[in-house]
PDB file of C-alpha atoms in Angstrom:
ATOM      1  CA  MET A   1      89.660  78.549  95.774  1.00  0.00           C
ATOM      2  CA  ARG A   2      89.497  79.941  99.222  1.00  0.00           C
ATOM      3  CA  ARG A   3      88.354  83.237 100.601  1.00  0.00           C
ATOM      4  CA  ARG A   4      91.988  84.284 101.133  1.00  0.00           C
ATOM      5  CA  GLU A   5      92.702  83.865  97.414  1.00  0.00           C
ATOM      6  CA  LEU A   6      89.682  85.988  96.556  1.00  0.00           C
ATOM      7  CA  LEU A   7      90.829  88.696  98.929  1.00  0.00           C
ATOM      8  CA  ALA A   8      94.327  88.554  97.473  1.00  0.00           C
ATOM      9  CA  GLY A   9      92.834  88.949  94.009  1.00  0.00           C
ATOM     10  CA  ALA A  10      90.707  91.879  95.079  1.00  0.00           C
ATOM     11  CA  ALA A  11      93.611  93.487  96.865  1.00  0.00           C
ATOM     12  CA  SER A  12      95.814  92.910  93.853  1.00  0.00           C
ATOM     13  CA  ALA A  13      93.320  94.746  91.708  1.00  0.00           C
ATOM     14  CA  LEU A  14      93.073  97.543  94.285  1.00  0.00           C
ATOM     15  CA  ALA A  15      96.846  97.859  94.522  1.00  0.00           C
ATOM     16  CA  ALA A  16      97.220  97.697  90.767  1.00  0.00           C
ATOM     17  CA  GLY A  17      95.109 100.806  90.505  1.00  0.00           C
ATOM     18  CA  CYS A  18      97.001 102.583  93.258  1.00  0.00           C
ATOM     19  CA  GLY A  19      99.710 104.203  91.212  1.00  0.00           C
ATOM     20  CA  TYR A  20     101.919 101.394  90.015  1.00  0.00           C
ATOM     21  CA  ALA A  21      99.658 100.173  87.216  1.00  0.00           C
ATOM     22  CA  LEU A  22      99.142 103.716  86.041  1.00  0.00           C
ATOM     23  CA  GLN A  23     102.558 103.585  84.410  1.00  0.00           C
ATOM     24  CA  GLY A  24     102.194 102.962  80.733  1.00  0.00           C
ATOM     25  CA  ARG A  25      98.801 104.657  80.741  1.00  0.00           C
ATOM     26  CA  GLY A  26     100.096 108.196  80.367  1.00  0.00           C
ATOM     27  CA  ILE A  27     100.386 108.741  84.126  1.00  0.00           C
ATOM     28  CA  THR A  28     103.589 108.087  86.031  1.00  0.00           C
ATOM     29  CA  THR A  29     103.991 107.553  89.717  1.00  0.00           C
ATOM     30  CA  ASP A  30     105.937 110.084  91.711  1.00  0.00           C
ATOM     31  CA  PRO A  31     109.493 108.750  92.204  1.00  0.00           C
ATOM     32  CA  SER A  32     109.717 110.586  95.541  1.00  0.00           C
ATOM     33  CA  ILE A  33     107.169 108.163  97.017  1.00  0.00           C
ATOM     34  CA  LYS A  34     109.173 105.596  98.941  1.00  0.00           C
ATOM     35  CA  ARG A  35     106.949 104.876 101.950  1.00  0.00           C
ATOM     36  CA  ILE A  36     103.213 104.198 101.672  1.00  0.00           C
ATOM     37  CA  GLY A  37     100.789 104.024 104.568  1.00  0.00           C
ATOM     38  CA  VAL A  38      97.762 101.738 104.352  1.00  0.00           C
ATOM     39  CA  PRO A  39      95.552 102.341 107.397  1.00  0.00           C
ATOM     40  CA  LEU A  40      92.848  99.807 108.201  1.00  0.00           C
ATOM     41  CA  PHE A  41      90.129  99.929 105.546  1.00  0.00           C
ATOM     42  CA  LYS A  42      86.735 101.006 106.852  1.00  0.00           C
ATOM     43  CA  ASP A  43      84.055  98.368 106.428  1.00  0.00           C
ATOM     44  CA  GLN A  44      80.353  98.858 105.733  1.00  0.00           C
ATOM     45  CA  SER A  45      79.815  95.182 104.882  1.00  0.00           C
ATOM     46  CA  ASN A  46      79.574  94.055 108.524  1.00  0.00           C
ATOM     47  CA  ARG A  47      81.616  90.974 107.603  1.00  0.00           C
ATOM     48  CA  PRO A  48      83.817  90.218 110.644  1.00  0.00           C
ATOM     49  CA  GLY A  49      87.511  90.560 109.902  1.00  0.00           C
ATOM     50  CA  LEU A  50      87.080  91.559 106.257  1.00  0.00           C
ATOM     51  CA  ASP A  51      88.602  95.007 106.863  1.00  0.00           C
ATOM     52  CA  ALA A  52      91.815  93.525 108.294  1.00  0.00           C
ATOM     53  CA  ARG A  53      92.087  90.877 105.556  1.00  0.00           C
ATOM     54  CA  VAL A  54      91.625  93.326 102.697  1.00  0.00           C
ATOM     55  CA  THR A  55      94.015  95.860 104.271  1.00  0.00           C
ATOM     56  CA  GLN A  56      96.671  93.181 104.746  1.00  0.00           C
ATOM     57  CA  ALA A  57      96.221  91.885 101.203  1.00  0.00           C
ATOM     58  CA  VAL A  58      96.594  95.410  99.755  1.00  0.00           C
ATOM     59  CA  MET A  59      99.766  95.910 101.800  1.00  0.00           C
ATOM     60  CA  GLU A  60     101.192  92.588 100.615  1.00  0.00           C
ATOM     61  CA  GLU A  61     100.435  93.413  97.005  1.00  0.00           C
ATOM     62  CA  LEU A  62     102.177  96.780  97.262  1.00  0.00           C
ATOM     63  CA  LEU A  63     105.176  95.120  98.920  1.00  0.00           C
ATOM     64  CA  LYS A  64     105.443  92.671  96.012  1.00  0.00           C
ATOM     65  CA  ARG A  65     106.145  95.602  93.740  1.00  0.00           C
ATOM     66  CA  GLY A  66     109.444  96.152  95.568  1.00  0.00           C
ATOM     67  CA  ARG A  67     109.423  99.913  95.099  1.00  0.00           C
ATOM     68  CA  PHE A  68     107.927 100.933  98.400  1.00  0.00           C
ATOM     69  CA  THR A  69     108.123 100.427 102.104  1.00  0.00           C
ATOM     70  CA  VAL A  70     104.540  99.770 103.192  1.00  0.00           C
ATOM     71  CA  VAL A  71     103.272 100.372 106.711  1.00  0.00           C
ATOM     72  CA  ARG A  72      99.885 100.239 108.397  1.00  0.00           C
ATOM     73  CA  ASP A  73     100.171 103.789 109.667  1.00  0.00           C
ATOM     74  CA  ALA A  74      99.311 107.052 107.922  1.00  0.00           C
ATOM     75  CA  THR A  75     102.043 109.057 109.689  1.00  0.00           C
ATOM     76  CA  GLY A  76     105.631 109.394 108.566  1.00  0.00           C
ATOM     77  CA  VAL A  77     104.800 108.304 105.003  1.00  0.00           C
ATOM     78  CA  ASP A  78     105.033 109.871 101.551  1.00  0.00           C
ATOM     79  CA  ALA A  79     101.635 108.624 100.359  1.00  0.00           C
ATOM     80  CA  VAL A  80      98.535 106.954 101.756  1.00  0.00           C
ATOM     81  CA  VAL A  81      96.102 104.377 100.372  1.00  0.00           C
ATOM     82  CA  GLU A  82      92.767 104.712 102.141  1.00  0.00           C
ATOM     83  CA  GLY A  83      89.780 102.547 101.471  1.00  0.00           C
ATOM     84  CA  GLU A  84      86.278 101.739 102.541  1.00  0.00           C
ATOM     85  CA  ILE A  85      84.650  98.412 101.746  1.00  0.00           C
ATOM     86  CA  THR A  86      81.136  99.237 100.655  1.00  0.00           C
ATOM     87  CA  ALA A  87      79.838  95.736  99.886  1.00  0.00           C
ATOM     88  CA  TRP A  88      80.721  92.046  99.961  1.00  0.00           C
ATOM     89  CA  ASN A  89      78.385  89.750  98.053  1.00  0.00           C
ATOM     90  CA  VAL A  90      78.297  85.997  97.614  1.00  0.00           C
ATOM     91  CA  VAL A  91      75.839  84.590  95.071  1.00  0.00           C
ATOM     92  CA  PRO A  92      75.490  80.955  93.986  1.00  0.00           C
ATOM     93  CA  VAL A  93      75.823  80.643  90.196  1.00  0.00           C
ATOM     94  CA  ASN A  94      75.969  76.888  89.577  1.00  0.00           C
ATOM     95  CA  PHE A  95      74.129  74.011  91.210  1.00  0.00           C
ATOM     96  CA  SER A  96      74.346  70.259  91.388  1.00  0.00           C
ATOM     97  CA  GLY A  97      71.533  67.881  92.177  1.00  0.00           C
ATOM     98  CA  SER A  98      73.429  64.601  91.984  1.00  0.00           C
ATOM     99  CA  THR A  99      72.911  63.678  95.657  1.00  0.00           C
ATOM    100  CA  GLY A 100      69.132  64.087  95.586  1.00  0.00           C
ATOM    101  CA  THR A 101      69.289  67.635  96.934  1.00  0.00           C
ATOM    102  CA  THR A 102      70.188  70.758  95.045  1.00  0.00           C
ATOM    103  CA  GLN A 103      73.417  72.262  96.268  1.00  0.00           C
ATOM    104  CA  ALA A 104      75.478  75.248  95.097  1.00  0.00           C
ATOM    105  CA  THR A 105      78.781  74.196  93.531  1.00  0.00           C
ATOM    106  CA  ARG A 106      80.046  77.552  92.281  1.00  0.00           C
ATOM    107  CA  TYR A 107      79.751  81.059  93.691  1.00  0.00           C
ATOM    108  CA  ALA A 108      80.274  84.573  92.366  1.00  0.00           C
ATOM    109  CA  ILE A 109      81.945  86.709  94.998  1.00  0.00           C
ATOM    110  CA  SER A 110      82.272  90.452  94.660  1.00  0.00           C
ATOM    111  CA  LEU A 111      83.953  93.107  96.734  1.00  0.00           C
ATOM    112  CA  SER A 112      83.063  96.779  96.269  1.00  0.00           C
ATOM    113  CA  ALA A 113      85.153  99.567  97.712  1.00  0.00           C
ATOM    114  CA  SER A 114      85.959 103.234  97.581  1.00  0.00           C
ATOM    115  CA  VAL A 115      89.753 103.689  97.359  1.00  0.00           C
ATOM    116  CA  VAL A 116      91.972 106.791  97.311  1.00  0.00           C
ATOM    117  CA  TYR A 117      95.747 106.940  96.775  1.00  0.00           C
ATOM    118  CA  ARG A 118      97.179 110.336  97.588  1.00  0.00           C
ATOM    119  CA  LYS A 119     100.547 111.890  98.224  1.00  0.00           C
ATOM    120  CA  VAL A 120     100.775 113.395 101.701  1.00  0.00           C
ATOM    121  CA  GLY A 121     100.241 117.150 101.580  1.00  0.00           C
ATOM    122  CA  GLN A 122      98.382 117.123  98.268  1.00  0.00           C
ATOM    123  CA  LYS A 123      94.654 117.659  98.083  1.00  0.00           C
ATOM    124  CA  GLU A 124      94.157 115.963  94.704  1.00  0.00           C
ATOM    125  CA  PRO A 125      94.584 112.182  94.758  1.00  0.00           C
ATOM    126  CA  LEU A 126      97.078 110.435  92.505  1.00  0.00           C
ATOM    127  CA  TRP A 127      94.383 107.831  91.898  1.00  0.00           C
ATOM    128  CA  ALA A 128      90.848 107.342  93.171  1.00  0.00           C
ATOM    129  CA  ASN A 129      87.907 105.092  92.462  1.00  0.00           C
ATOM    130  CA  GLU A 130      84.724 105.518  94.484  1.00  0.00           C
ATOM    131  CA  ALA A 131      83.087 102.508  92.863  1.00  0.00           C
ATOM    132  CA  PHE A 132      85.841  99.911  92.582  1.00  0.00           C
ATOM    133  CA  VAL A 133      84.419  96.388  92.102  1.00  0.00           C
ATOM    134  CA  GLN A 134      86.300  93.096  91.942  1.00  0.00           C
ATOM    135  CA  ARG A 135      84.227  90.036  91.023  1.00  0.00           C
ATOM    136  CA  ASP A 136      85.216  86.464  90.331  1.00  0.00           C
ATOM    137  CA  GLU A 137      83.691  83.003  90.425  1.00  0.00           C
ATOM    138  CA  TYR A 138      84.935  80.116  92.522  1.00  0.00           C
ATOM    139  CA  ASP A 139      84.151  76.424  92.711  1.00  0.00           C
ATOM    140  CA  MET A 140      82.935  75.359  96.109  1.00  0.00           C
ATOM    141  CA  GLY A 141      85.078  72.335  96.752  1.00  0.00           C
ATOM    142  CA  GLU A 142      84.321  69.623  99.260  1.00  0.00           C
ATOM    143  CA  ASN A 143      83.740  71.580 102.462  1.00  0.00           C
ATOM    144  CA  ALA A 144      81.591  74.706 102.312  1.00  0.00           C
ATOM    145  CA  GLN A 145      82.296  75.530 105.970  1.00  0.00           C
ATOM    146  CA  ASN A 146      85.957  76.212 105.163  1.00  0.00           C
ATOM    147  CA  PHE A 147      85.064  78.414 102.235  1.00  0.00           C
ATOM    148  CA  PHE A 148      82.879  80.923 104.022  1.00  0.00           C
TER     149      PHE A 148
END
């Protein structure tokens, strides 16, 4: 798997929590929300470009739902998804020593974020998670340089 697929998975999980997935859990989304703004996520991880990739992946996931128009601006919208990436961690979890040197073959990658989904003009969020974490494991593949 590639980094893009991880980000898509993390964004999918973020977007799933942002209103749509709340249906069926006793909370319904507001049918008046037709246009959602997703401004660039803030990034404390210092990973170049991660903010833009995660923001884009969240937007794409919301667009897949087909219920909303999604824009990168917070003006002229019915609701806003705002986020801040608090951590990005990559940890080797499996190793191979078949070539005479020990090399990582599988990594656990986690993304932590604070995310708020709120209707414009309302103080209380429709959904919020200050400690959202998405973690998954991925096989390295042949070329580590392409992965990271």
